[in-house]
């Protein structure tokens, strides 16, 4: 709500600065009408619209910018959030449905099955599971710090970004060795 009021006030100030007399008296009424055209629902009109869609400009959002740690880690934070929540929900549903289907998803049976794996497979599995958890935790703390305006200069953002990557790798390896 506050952001909308600020935006409206700034637009009013800009309009008054350009043509103060016309805006203040209400002579200028800013409108932007959309140019639309009704088209019949047949195959020819669908083909015309499909051709028009192919020639529409596309925002160059990813193709013109150099990859930076800020948007890479922000994207990975969202991806790891989904990566962590989806298996949790799936396992929870499977755990609830296990007695009906005769599955053994108890902690003892899972631990016994995991204990029979080779050491390298255990380490790799634990590392893969720990990586999104630790990254999401450390990067989440970084985002919380930004919410209270701590560490938001360009240099601090770079340092904290690479710190999150290093802490994630080290803590995931440490957790995998346990």
Tab-separated table of N, CA and C in Angstrom:
chain	number	residue	atom	x	y	z
A	1	UNK	N	0.813	-1.185	0.000
A	1	UNK	CA	0.000	0.000	0.000
A	1	UNK	C	0.862	1.256	0.000
A	2	UNK	N	1.890	1.269	0.832
A	2	UNK	CA	2.784	2.409	0.913
A	2	UNK	C	3.545	2.594	-0.403
A	3	UNK	N	3.962	1.488	-0.988
A	3	UNK	CA	4.695	1.572	-2.260
A	3	UNK	C	3.806	2.138	-3.365
A	4	UNK	N	2.525	1.781	-3.365
A	4	UNK	CA	1.610	2.305	-4.378
A	4	UNK	C	1.436	3.811	-4.220
A	5	UNK	N	1.299	4.274	-2.972
A	5	UNK	CA	1.136	5.709	-2.742
A	5	UNK	C	2.378	6.483	-3.162
A	6	UNK	N	3.539	5.928	-2.868
A	6	UNK	CA	4.785	6.591	-3.264
A	6	UNK	C	4.881	6.669	-4.781
A	7	UNK	N	4.525	5.582	-5.455
A	7	UNK	CA	4.568	5.575	-6.920
A	7	UNK	C	3.590	6.585	-7.495
A	8	UNK	N	2.384	6.678	-6.941
A	8	UNK	CA	1.402	7.642	-7.435
A	8	UNK	C	1.876	9.070	-7.224
A	9	UNK	N	2.443	9.346	-6.052
A	9	UNK	CA	2.934	10.695	-5.788
A	9	UNK	C	4.065	11.084	-6.726
A	10	UNK	N	4.957	10.142	-6.985
A	10	UNK	CA	6.071	10.471	-7.882
A	10	UNK	C	5.583	10.695	-9.312
A	11	UNK	N	4.593	9.918	-9.753
A	11	UNK	CA	4.041	10.129	-11.093
A	11	UNK	C	3.318	11.472	-11.183
A	12	UNK	N	2.609	11.853	-10.131
A	12	UNK	CA	1.938	13.157	-10.127
A	12	UNK	C	2.945	14.285	-10.184
A	13	UNK	N	4.020	14.161	-9.406
A	13	UNK	CA	5.056	15.201	-9.418
A	13	UNK	C	5.698	15.326	-10.795
A	14	UNK	N	5.922	14.181	-11.439
A	14	UNK	CA	6.508	14.201	-12.776
A	14	UNK	C	5.567	14.869	-13.771
A	15	UNK	N	4.282	14.569	-13.694
A	15	UNK	CA	3.313	15.168	-14.607
A	15	UNK	C	3.201	16.668	-14.362
A	16	UNK	N	3.201	17.096	-13.122
A	16	UNK	CA	3.107	18.522	-12.799
A	16	UNK	C	4.360	19.249	-13.260
A	17	UNK	N	5.508	18.625	-13.162
A	17	UNK	CA	6.757	19.259	-13.586
A	17	UNK	C	6.772	19.483	-15.088
A	18	UNK	N	6.127	18.609	-15.852
A	18	UNK	CA	6.153	18.748	-17.315
A	18	UNK	C	5.093	19.731	-17.809
A	19	UNK	N	3.865	19.633	-17.306
A	19	UNK	CA	2.785	20.510	-17.764
A	19	UNK	C	1.919	20.871	-16.557
A	20	UNK	N	2.397	21.764	-15.691
A	20	UNK	CA	1.700	22.016	-14.435
A	20	UNK	C	0.293	22.588	-14.596
A	21	UNK	N	0.089	23.500	-15.502
A	21	UNK	CA	-1.218	24.145	-15.617
A	21	UNK	C	-2.274	23.168	-16.123
A	22	UNK	N	-1.910	22.349	-17.100
A	22	UNK	CA	-2.889	21.437	-17.690
A	22	UNK	C	-3.266	20.300	-16.744
A	23	UNK	N	-2.300	19.819	-15.989
A	23	UNK	CA	-2.577	18.712	-15.072
A	23	UNK	C	-3.378	19.193	-13.872
A	24	UNK	N	-3.000	20.341	-13.313
A	24	UNK	CA	-3.680	20.828	-12.114
A	24	UNK	C	-5.126	21.219	-12.387
A	25	UNK	N	-5.428	21.695	-13.602
A	25	UNK	CA	-6.810	22.065	-13.922
A	25	UNK	C	-7.635	20.876	-14.378
A	26	UNK	N	-6.995	19.762	-14.623
A	26	UNK	CA	-7.733	18.575	-15.034
A	26	UNK	C	-7.988	18.497	-16.523
A	27	UNK	N	-7.359	19.369	-17.308
A	27	UNK	CA	-7.554	19.341	-18.759
A	27	UNK	C	-6.934	18.085	-19.347
A	28	UNK	N	-5.750	17.722	-18.858
A	28	UNK	CA	-5.095	16.507	-19.338
A	28	UNK	C	-5.594	15.347	-18.494
A	29	UNK	N	-6.165	14.401	-19.157
A	29	UNK	CA	-6.614	13.178	-18.503
A	29	UNK	C	-5.864	12.044	-19.170
A	30	UNK	N	-4.905	11.475	-18.477
A	30	UNK	CA	-4.035	10.499	-19.091
A	30	UNK	C	-4.746	9.160	-19.231
A	31	UNK	N	-4.850	8.695	-20.479
A	31	UNK	CA	-5.451	7.395	-20.768
A	31	UNK	C	-4.607	6.696	-21.822
A	32	UNK	N	-4.609	5.404	-21.747
A	32	UNK	CA	-3.937	4.616	-22.774
A	32	UNK	C	-4.911	3.518	-23.182
A	33	UNK	N	-5.448	3.667	-24.355
A	33	UNK	CA	-6.437	2.717	-24.826
A	33	UNK	C	-5.754	1.548	-25.520
A	34	UNK	N	-6.264	0.384	-25.300
A	34	UNK	CA	-5.709	-0.807	-25.928
A	34	UNK	C	-6.316	-0.972	-27.317
A	35	UNK	N	-5.460	-1.290	-28.269
A	35	UNK	CA	-5.928	-1.532	-29.630
A	35	UNK	C	-6.249	-3.014	-29.757
A	36	UNK	N	-7.520	-3.319	-29.872
A	36	UNK	CA	-7.944	-4.710	-29.988
A	36	UNK	C	-8.780	-4.894	-31.233
A	37	UNK	N	-8.861	-6.107	-31.645
A	37	UNK	CA	-9.646	-6.423	-32.829
A	37	UNK	C	-10.260	-7.797	-32.609
A	38	UNK	N	-11.545	-7.909	-32.863
A	38	UNK	CA	-12.220	-9.192	-32.709
A	38	UNK	C	-11.927	-10.066	-33.925
A	39	UNK	N	-11.514	-11.308	-33.661
A	39	UNK	CA	-11.222	-12.232	-34.755
A	39	UNK	C	-12.117	-13.448	-34.619
A	40	UNK	N	-12.610	-13.942	-35.718
A	40	UNK	CA	-13.460	-15.134	-35.652
A	40	UNK	C	-12.633	-16.356	-35.238
A	41	UNK	N	-13.293	-17.310	-34.623
A	41	UNK	CA	-12.630	-18.527	-34.157
A	41	UNK	C	-12.595	-19.578	-35.271
A	42	UNK	N	-11.722	-19.416	-36.227
A	42	UNK	CA	-11.561	-20.433	-37.258
A	42	UNK	C	-10.074	-20.753	-37.412
A	43	UNK	N	-9.764	-21.701	-38.236
A	43	UNK	CA	-8.381	-22.175	-38.383
A	43	UNK	C	-7.470	-21.101	-38.972
A	44	UNK	N	-7.979	-20.313	-39.915
A	44	UNK	CA	-7.156	-19.272	-40.537
A	44	UNK	C	-6.726	-18.219	-39.512
A	45	UNK	N	-7.663	-17.826	-38.658
A	45	UNK	CA	-7.305	-16.814	-37.650
A	45	UNK	C	-6.342	-17.385	-36.622
A	46	UNK	N	-6.461	-18.655	-36.297
A	46	UNK	CA	-5.513	-19.276	-35.371
A	46	UNK	C	-4.114	-19.313	-35.966
A	47	UNK	N	-4.021	-19.567	-37.255
A	47	UNK	CA	-2.710	-19.571	-37.900
A	47	UNK	C	-2.107	-18.175	-37.933
A	48	UNK	N	-2.924	-17.181	-38.162
A	48	UNK	CA	-2.432	-15.800	-38.160
A	48	UNK	C	-1.895	-15.442	-36.775
A	49	UNK	N	-2.644	-15.788	-35.741
A	49	UNK	CA	-2.201	-15.498	-34.386
A	49	UNK	C	-0.935	-16.261	-34.030
A	50	UNK	N	-0.817	-17.503	-34.484
A	50	UNK	CA	0.389	-18.280	-34.216
A	50	UNK	C	1.601	-17.641	-34.878
A	51	UNK	N	1.447	-17.138	-36.104
A	51	UNK	CA	2.553	-16.458	-36.783
A	51	UNK	C	2.921	-15.163	-36.073
A	52	UNK	N	1.910	-14.439	-35.581
A	52	UNK	CA	2.183	-13.198	-34.850
A	52	UNK	C	2.941	-13.480	-33.563
A	53	UNK	N	2.589	-14.566	-32.888
A	53	UNK	CA	3.281	-14.909	-31.638
A	53	UNK	C	4.751	-15.211	-31.868
A	54	UNK	N	5.075	-15.787	-33.026
A	54	UNK	CA	6.467	-16.103	-33.321
A	54	UNK	C	7.325	-14.851	-33.490
A	55	UNK	N	6.700	-13.752	-33.893
A	55	UNK	CA	7.454	-12.528	-34.159
A	55	UNK	C	7.380	-11.516	-33.018
A	56	UNK	N	6.774	-11.876	-31.917
A	56	UNK	CA	6.725	-10.965	-30.776
A	56	UNK	C	8.112	-10.861	-30.146
A	57	UNK	N	8.457	-9.676	-29.668
A	57	UNK	CA	9.762	-9.542	-29.007
A	57	UNK	C	9.769	-10.289	-27.672
A	58	UNK	N	10.924	-10.838	-27.353
A	58	UNK	CA	11.098	-11.553	-26.093
A	58	UNK	C	12.028	-10.733	-25.220
A	59	UNK	N	11.696	-10.612	-23.959
A	59	UNK	CA	12.553	-9.877	-23.043
A	59	UNK	C	13.909	-10.581	-22.953
A	60	UNK	N	14.983	-9.836	-23.071
A	60	UNK	CA	16.318	-10.455	-23.083
A	60	UNK	C	16.871	-10.709	-21.691
A	61	UNK	N	16.016	-11.072	-20.752
A	61	UNK	CA	16.384	-11.132	-19.350
A	61	UNK	C	17.614	-11.986	-19.060
A	62	UNK	N	17.748	-13.152	-19.634
A	62	UNK	CA	18.879	-14.021	-19.307
A	62	UNK	C	19.995	-13.972	-20.351
A	63	UNK	N	19.661	-13.568	-21.551
A	63	UNK	CA	20.654	-13.660	-22.615
A	63	UNK	C	21.636	-12.494	-22.632
A	64	UNK	N	21.286	-11.359	-22.038
A	64	UNK	CA	22.193	-10.212	-22.124
A	64	UNK	C	22.983	-9.973	-20.849
A	65	UNK	N	22.587	-10.609	-19.751
A	65	UNK	CA	23.273	-10.358	-18.500
A	65	UNK	C	24.345	-11.395	-18.228
A	66	UNK	N	25.453	-10.931	-17.684
A	66	UNK	CA	26.528	-11.820	-17.266
A	66	UNK	C	26.080	-12.528	-15.986
A	67	UNK	N	26.253	-13.831	-15.904
A	67	UNK	CA	25.837	-14.526	-14.682
A	67	UNK	C	26.576	-13.974	-13.457
A	68	UNK	N	25.799	-13.655	-12.438
A	68	UNK	CA	26.365	-13.127	-11.202
A	68	UNK	C	25.968	-14.038	-10.054
A	69	UNK	N	26.775	-14.019	-9.020
A	69	UNK	CA	26.532	-14.909	-7.887
A	69	UNK	C	25.200	-14.588	-7.213
A	70	UNK	N	24.771	-13.330	-7.270
A	70	UNK	CA	23.527	-12.965	-6.591
A	70	UNK	C	22.331	-13.684	-7.197
A	71	UNK	N	22.180	-13.642	-8.522
A	71	UNK	CA	20.987	-14.264	-9.097
A	71	UNK	C	21.141	-15.768	-9.234
A	72	UNK	N	22.362	-16.254	-9.306
A	72	UNK	CA	22.549	-17.711	-9.339
A	72	UNK	C	22.159	-18.310	-7.988
A	73	UNK	N	22.660	-17.716	-6.895
A	73	UNK	CA	22.338	-18.243	-5.572
A	73	UNK	C	20.879	-18.019	-5.209
A	74	UNK	N	20.293	-16.933	-5.671
A	74	UNK	CA	18.873	-16.702	-5.409
A	74	UNK	C	18.022	-17.752	-6.119
A	75	UNK	N	18.376	-18.070	-7.354
A	75	UNK	CA	17.651	-19.119	-8.081
A	75	UNK	C	17.845	-20.477	-7.422
A	76	UNK	N	19.074	-20.760	-7.026
A	76	UNK	CA	19.338	-22.037	-6.355
A	76	UNK	C	18.632	-22.143	-5.012
A	77	UNK	N	18.436	-21.014	-4.344
A	77	UNK	CA	17.719	-21.032	-3.073
A	77	UNK	C	16.272	-21.495	-3.294
A	78	UNK	N	15.649	-21.014	-4.345
A	78	UNK	CA	14.276	-21.449	-4.653
A	78	UNK	C	14.250	-22.910	-5.084
A	79	UNK	N	15.231	-23.288	-5.879
A	79	UNK	CA	15.285	-24.681	-6.353
A	79	UNK	C	15.504	-25.634	-5.187
A	80	UNK	N	16.397	-25.281	-4.262
A	80	UNK	CA	16.637	-26.166	-3.123
A	80	UNK	C	15.434	-26.219	-2.192
A	81	UNK	N	14.677	-25.143	-2.113
A	81	UNK	CA	13.455	-25.169	-1.314
A	81	UNK	C	12.470	-26.202	-1.850
A	82	UNK	N	12.323	-26.226	-3.160
A	82	UNK	CA	11.451	-27.222	-3.790
A	82	UNK	C	12.054	-28.611	-3.664
A	83	UNK	N	13.382	-28.697	-3.840
A	83	UNK	CA	14.076	-29.977	-3.741
A	83	UNK	C	13.928	-30.588	-2.351
A	84	UNK	N	13.854	-29.751	-1.342
A	84	UNK	CA	13.703	-30.257	0.018
A	84	UNK	C	12.249	-30.574	0.363
A	85	UNK	N	11.323	-29.774	-0.122
A	85	UNK	CA	9.931	-29.973	0.282
A	85	UNK	C	9.250	-31.108	-0.469
A	86	UNK	N	9.527	-31.284	-1.745
A	86	UNK	CA	8.851	-32.327	-2.525
A	86	UNK	C	9.122	-33.732	-1.981
A	87	UNK	N	10.376	-34.134	-1.732
A	87	UNK	CA	10.595	-35.470	-1.164
A	87	UNK	C	9.992	-35.639	0.235
A	88	UNK	N	9.965	-34.556	1.004
A	88	UNK	CA	9.362	-34.644	2.330
A	88	UNK	C	7.881	-34.998	2.229
A	89	UNK	N	7.166	-34.324	1.351
A	89	UNK	CA	5.746	-34.618	1.176
A	89	UNK	C	5.537	-36.014	0.596
A	90	UNK	N	6.357	-36.388	-0.371
A	90	UNK	CA	6.213	-37.720	-0.970
A	90	UNK	C	6.490	-38.824	0.046
A	91	UNK	N	7.545	-38.664	0.839
A	91	UNK	CA	7.850	-39.675	1.837
A	91	UNK	C	6.764	-39.721	2.915
A	92	UNK	N	6.257	-38.561	3.294
A	92	UNK	CA	5.195	-38.532	4.301
A	92	UNK	C	3.958	-39.279	3.827
A	93	UNK	N	3.580	-39.060	2.581
A	93	UNK	CA	2.428	-39.781	2.035
A	93	UNK	C	2.719	-41.272	1.921
A	94	UNK	N	3.933	-41.626	1.498
A	94	UNK	CA	4.297	-43.042	1.399
A	94	UNK	C	4.325	-43.688	2.781
A	95	UNK	N	4.791	-42.965	3.782
A	95	UNK	CA	4.840	-43.489	5.149
A	95	UNK	C	3.428	-43.760	5.682
A	96	UNK	N	2.500	-42.858	5.336
A	96	UNK	CA	1.113	-43.061	5.762
A	96	UNK	C	0.452	-44.221	5.016
A	97	UNK	N	0.823	-44.398	3.754
A	97	UNK	CA	0.211	-45.459	2.947
A	97	UNK	C	0.923	-46.803	3.111
A	98	UNK	N	2.083	-46.831	3.754
A	98	UNK	CA	2.889	-48.054	3.868
A	98	UNK	C	2.151	-49.232	4.497
A	99	UNK	N	1.436	-49.064	5.589
A	99	UNK	CA	0.752	-50.224	6.170
A	99	UNK	C	-0.290	-50.838	5.234
A	100	UNK	N	-0.948	-50.015	4.455
A	100	UNK	CA	-1.973	-50.529	3.543
A	100	UNK	C	-1.361	-51.352	2.412
A	101	UNK	N	-0.157	-51.014	1.991
A	101	UNK	CA	0.476	-51.712	0.868
A	101	UNK	C	1.530	-52.726	1.311
A	102	UNK	N	1.794	-52.806	2.590
A	102	UNK	CA	2.777	-53.767	3.091
A	102	UNK	C	4.209	-53.319	2.928
A	103	UNK	N	4.436	-52.013	2.748
A	103	UNK	CA	5.793	-51.492	2.626
A	103	UNK	C	6.399	-51.354	4.015
A	104	UNK	N	7.696	-51.523	4.110
A	104	UNK	CA	8.391	-51.371	5.392
A	104	UNK	C	9.216	-50.091	5.356
A	105	UNK	N	8.609	-49.009	5.781
A	105	UNK	CA	9.285	-47.714	5.807
A	105	UNK	C	9.611	-47.271	7.224
A	106	UNK	N	9.717	-48.226	8.144
A	106	UNK	CA	10.090	-47.880	9.503
A	106	UNK	C	11.561	-47.486	9.541
A	107	UNK	N	11.934	-46.746	10.571
A	107	UNK	CA	13.316	-46.281	10.691
A	107	UNK	C	14.303	-47.439	10.745
A	108	UNK	N	13.940	-48.508	11.437
A	108	UNK	CA	14.858	-49.647	11.575
A	108	UNK	C	15.109	-50.318	10.235
A	109	UNK	N	14.079	-50.490	9.432
A	109	UNK	CA	14.279	-51.155	8.139
A	109	UNK	C	15.039	-50.261	7.161
A	110	UNK	N	14.794	-48.956	7.221
A	110	UNK	CA	15.537	-48.032	6.345
A	110	UNK	C	17.003	-47.990	6.757
A	111	UNK	N	17.277	-47.940	8.063
A	111	UNK	CA	18.659	-47.923	8.551
A	111	UNK	C	19.383	-49.214	8.209
A	112	UNK	N	18.695	-50.355	8.312
A	112	UNK	CA	19.327	-51.632	7.980
A	112	UNK	C	19.655	-51.711	6.497
A	113	UNK	N	18.736	-51.240	5.650
A	113	UNK	CA	18.987	-51.257	4.202
A	113	UNK	C	20.135	-50.317	3.846
A	114	UNK	N	20.166	-49.141	4.462
A	114	UNK	CA	21.227	-48.173	4.187
A	114	UNK	C	22.570	-48.669	4.706
A	115	UNK	N	22.564	-49.390	5.814
A	115	UNK	CA	23.797	-49.921	6.391
A	115	UNK	C	24.459	-50.973	5.527
A	116	UNK	N	23.699	-51.618	4.656
A	116	UNK	CA	24.255	-52.650	3.787
A	116	UNK	C	24.949	-52.070	2.553
A	117	UNK	N	24.824	-50.776	2.318
A	117	UNK	CA	25.433	-50.152	1.148
A	117	UNK	C	26.943	-50.040	1.320
A	118	UNK	N	27.693	-49.914	0.202
A	118	UNK	CA	29.140	-49.646	0.296
A	118	UNK	C	29.388	-48.248	0.871
A	119	UNK	N	30.561	-48.051	1.434
A	119	UNK	CA	30.891	-46.787	2.094
A	119	UNK	C	30.819	-45.615	1.124
A	120	UNK	N	31.311	-45.785	-0.089
A	120	UNK	CA	31.287	-44.698	-1.071
A	120	UNK	C	29.852	-44.302	-1.414
A	121	UNK	N	28.965	-45.265	-1.545
A	121	UNK	CA	27.568	-44.972	-1.853
A	121	UNK	C	26.896	-44.258	-0.685
A	122	UNK	N	27.229	-44.663	0.540
A	122	UNK	CA	26.681	-43.991	1.718
A	122	UNK	C	27.122	-42.530	1.756
A	123	UNK	N	28.437	-42.298	1.546
A	123	UNK	CA	28.965	-40.936	1.582
A	123	UNK	C	28.306	-40.078	0.505
A	124	UNK	N	28.238	-40.597	-0.703
A	124	UNK	CA	27.662	-39.836	-1.807
A	124	UNK	C	26.185	-39.531	-1.563
A	125	UNK	N	25.448	-40.489	-1.062
A	125	UNK	CA	24.026	-40.270	-0.781
A	125	UNK	C	23.841	-39.226	0.309
A	126	UNK	N	24.597	-39.320	1.379
A	126	UNK	CA	24.481	-38.351	2.463
A	126	UNK	C	24.914	-36.959	2.004
A	127	UNK	N	25.949	-36.894	1.162
A	127	UNK	CA	26.414	-35.604	0.654
A	127	UNK	C	25.340	-34.962	-0.232
A	128	UNK	N	24.719	-35.763	-1.086
A	128	UNK	CA	23.683	-35.250	-1.988
A	128	UNK	C	22.455	-34.789	-1.202
A	129	UNK	N	22.134	-35.489	-0.126
A	129	UNK	CA	20.990	-35.090	0.692
A	129	UNK	C	21.329	-33.854	1.531
A	130	UNK	N	22.552	-33.769	2.031
A	130	UNK	CA	22.950	-32.656	2.890
A	130	UNK	C	23.169	-31.360	2.113
A	131	UNK	N	23.569	-31.467	0.862
A	131	UNK	CA	23.909	-30.277	0.077
A	131	UNK	C	22.742	-29.283	-0.044
A	132	UNK	N	21.561	-29.676	-0.514
A	132	UNK	CA	20.488	-28.673	-0.602
A	132	UNK	C	20.040	-28.168	0.769
A	133	UNK	N	20.082	-29.038	1.786
A	133	UNK	CA	19.662	-28.614	3.124
A	133	UNK	C	20.595	-27.544	3.681
A	134	UNK	N	21.892	-27.780	3.617
A	134	UNK	CA	22.842	-26.806	4.161
A	134	UNK	C	22.854	-25.522	3.332
A	135	UNK	N	22.775	-25.662	2.007
A	135	UNK	CA	22.762	-24.464	1.163
A	135	UNK	C	21.545	-23.610	1.463
A	136	UNK	N	20.373	-24.246	1.524
A	136	UNK	CA	19.143	-23.501	1.765
A	136	UNK	C	19.187	-22.834	3.139
A	137	UNK	N	19.785	-23.502	4.114
A	137	UNK	CA	19.886	-22.923	5.455
A	137	UNK	C	20.818	-21.708	5.465
A	138	UNK	N	22.016	-21.854	4.927
A	138	UNK	CA	22.977	-20.745	4.940
A	138	UNK	C	22.511	-19.585	4.060
A	139	UNK	N	21.992	-19.885	2.888
A	139	UNK	CA	21.529	-18.816	2.008
A	139	UNK	C	20.266	-18.166	2.567
A	140	UNK	N	19.457	-18.931	3.280
A	140	UNK	CA	18.292	-18.349	3.937
A	140	UNK	C	18.701	-17.366	5.013
A	141	UNK	N	19.758	-17.683	5.769
A	141	UNK	CA	20.277	-16.736	6.764
A	141	UNK	C	20.799	-15.472	6.086
A	142	UNK	N	21.420	-15.652	4.943
A	142	UNK	CA	21.921	-14.507	4.177
A	142	UNK	C	20.759	-13.616	3.735
A	143	UNK	N	19.692	-14.217	3.256
A	143	UNK	CA	18.522	-13.439	2.835
A	143	UNK	C	17.849	-12.763	4.033
A	144	UNK	N	17.817	-13.435	5.170
A	144	UNK	CA	17.257	-12.802	6.372
A	144	UNK	C	18.089	-11.596	6.803
A	145	UNK	N	19.402	-11.697	6.656
A	145	UNK	CA	20.264	-10.551	6.972
A	145	UNK	C	19.968	-9.391	6.027
A	146	UNK	N	19.715	-9.698	4.762
A	146	UNK	CA	19.372	-8.639	3.815
A	146	UNK	C	18.051	-7.978	4.185
A	147	UNK	N	17.118	-8.743	4.733
A	147	UNK	CA	15.819	-8.183	5.103
A	147	UNK	C	15.936	-7.120	6.191
A	148	UNK	N	16.963	-7.208	7.002
A	148	UNK	CA	17.195	-6.188	8.027
A	148	UNK	C	18.322	-5.251	7.604
A	149	UNK	N	18.582	-5.186	6.311
A	149	UNK	CA	19.567	-4.298	5.676
A	149	UNK	C	20.976	-4.468	6.218
A	150	UNK	N	21.397	-5.703	6.379
A	150	UNK	CA	22.770	-5.997	6.778
A	150	UNK	C	23.451	-6.694	5.607
A	151	UNK	N	24.582	-6.209	5.196
A	151	UNK	CA	25.367	-6.848	4.151
A	151	UNK	C	24.806	-6.709	2.753
A	152	UNK	N	24.289	-5.533	2.406
A	152	UNK	CA	23.689	-5.393	1.081
A	152	UNK	C	24.511	-4.528	0.124
A	153	UNK	N	25.741	-4.219	0.489
A	153	UNK	CA	26.604	-3.534	-0.480
A	153	UNK	C	27.123	-4.579	-1.473
A	154	UNK	N	27.579	-4.127	-2.609
A	154	UNK	CA	28.041	-5.051	-3.646
A	154	UNK	C	29.177	-5.943	-3.145
A	155	UNK	N	30.121	-5.362	-2.445
A	155	UNK	CA	31.258	-6.144	-1.954
A	155	UNK	C	30.817	-7.176	-0.925
A	156	UNK	N	29.934	-6.780	-0.010
A	156	UNK	CA	29.448	-7.705	1.010
A	156	UNK	C	28.605	-8.831	0.404
A	157	UNK	N	27.854	-8.505	-0.618
A	157	UNK	CA	27.038	-9.524	-1.285
A	157	UNK	C	27.936	-10.571	-1.934
A	158	UNK	N	29.006	-10.136	-2.571
A	158	UNK	CA	29.951	-11.066	-3.175
A	158	UNK	C	30.613	-11.948	-2.113
A	159	UNK	N	31.054	-11.325	-1.028
A	159	UNK	CA	31.740	-12.075	0.038
A	159	UNK	C	30.796	-13.083	0.674
A	160	UNK	N	29.587	-12.652	1.009
A	160	UNK	CA	28.645	-13.586	1.647
A	160	UNK	C	28.198	-14.677	0.688
A	161	UNK	N	28.123	-14.359	-0.595
A	161	UNK	CA	27.751	-15.375	-1.575
A	161	UNK	C	28.771	-16.499	-1.649
A	162	UNK	N	30.037	-16.116	-1.772
A	162	UNK	CA	31.080	-17.142	-1.831
A	162	UNK	C	31.254	-17.846	-0.482
A	163	UNK	N	30.952	-17.136	0.598
A	163	UNK	CA	30.992	-17.773	1.923
A	163	UNK	C	29.918	-18.851	2.038
A	164	UNK	N	28.741	-18.574	1.501
A	164	UNK	CA	27.658	-19.563	1.515
A	164	UNK	C	28.068	-20.799	0.720
A	165	UNK	N	28.697	-20.598	-0.439
A	165	UNK	CA	29.143	-21.738	-1.253
A	165	UNK	C	30.173	-22.564	-0.487
A	166	UNK	N	31.144	-21.898	0.137
A	166	UNK	CA	32.184	-22.614	0.886
A	166	UNK	C	31.608	-23.330	2.104
A	167	UNK	N	30.771	-22.645	2.867
A	167	UNK	CA	30.169	-23.267	4.045
A	167	UNK	C	29.274	-24.448	3.673
A	168	UNK	N	28.576	-24.321	2.560
A	168	UNK	CA	27.715	-25.416	2.099
A	168	UNK	C	28.537	-26.646	1.773
A	169	UNK	N	29.617	-26.458	1.036
A	169	UNK	CA	30.459	-27.598	0.661
A	169	UNK	C	31.103	-28.252	1.876
A	170	UNK	N	31.664	-27.432	2.754
A	170	UNK	CA	32.319	-27.981	3.953
A	170	UNK	C	31.341	-28.670	4.884
A	171	UNK	N	30.218	-28.046	5.153
A	171	UNK	CA	29.266	-28.650	6.085
A	171	UNK	C	28.608	-29.891	5.485
A	172	UNK	N	28.388	-29.904	4.175
A	172	UNK	CA	27.823	-31.111	3.540
A	172	UNK	C	28.809	-32.273	3.619
A	173	UNK	N	30.071	-31.990	3.398
A	173	UNK	CA	31.085	-33.045	3.518
A	173	UNK	C	31.200	-33.529	4.952
A	174	UNK	N	31.144	-32.599	5.899
A	174	UNK	CA	31.210	-32.980	7.313
A	174	UNK	C	30.016	-33.854	7.696
A	175	UNK	N	28.832	-33.476	7.273
A	175	UNK	CA	27.636	-34.260	7.560
A	175	UNK	C	27.681	-35.629	6.872
A	176	UNK	N	28.287	-35.683	5.705
A	176	UNK	CA	28.376	-36.961	4.982
A	176	UNK	C	29.345	-37.909	5.673
A	177	UNK	N	30.356	-37.364	6.351
A	177	UNK	CA	31.303	-38.235	7.073
A	177	UNK	C	30.721	-38.791	8.368
A	178	UNK	N	29.697	-38.149	8.907
A	178	UNK	CA	29.096	-38.616	10.167
A	178	UNK	C	28.334	-39.907	9.996
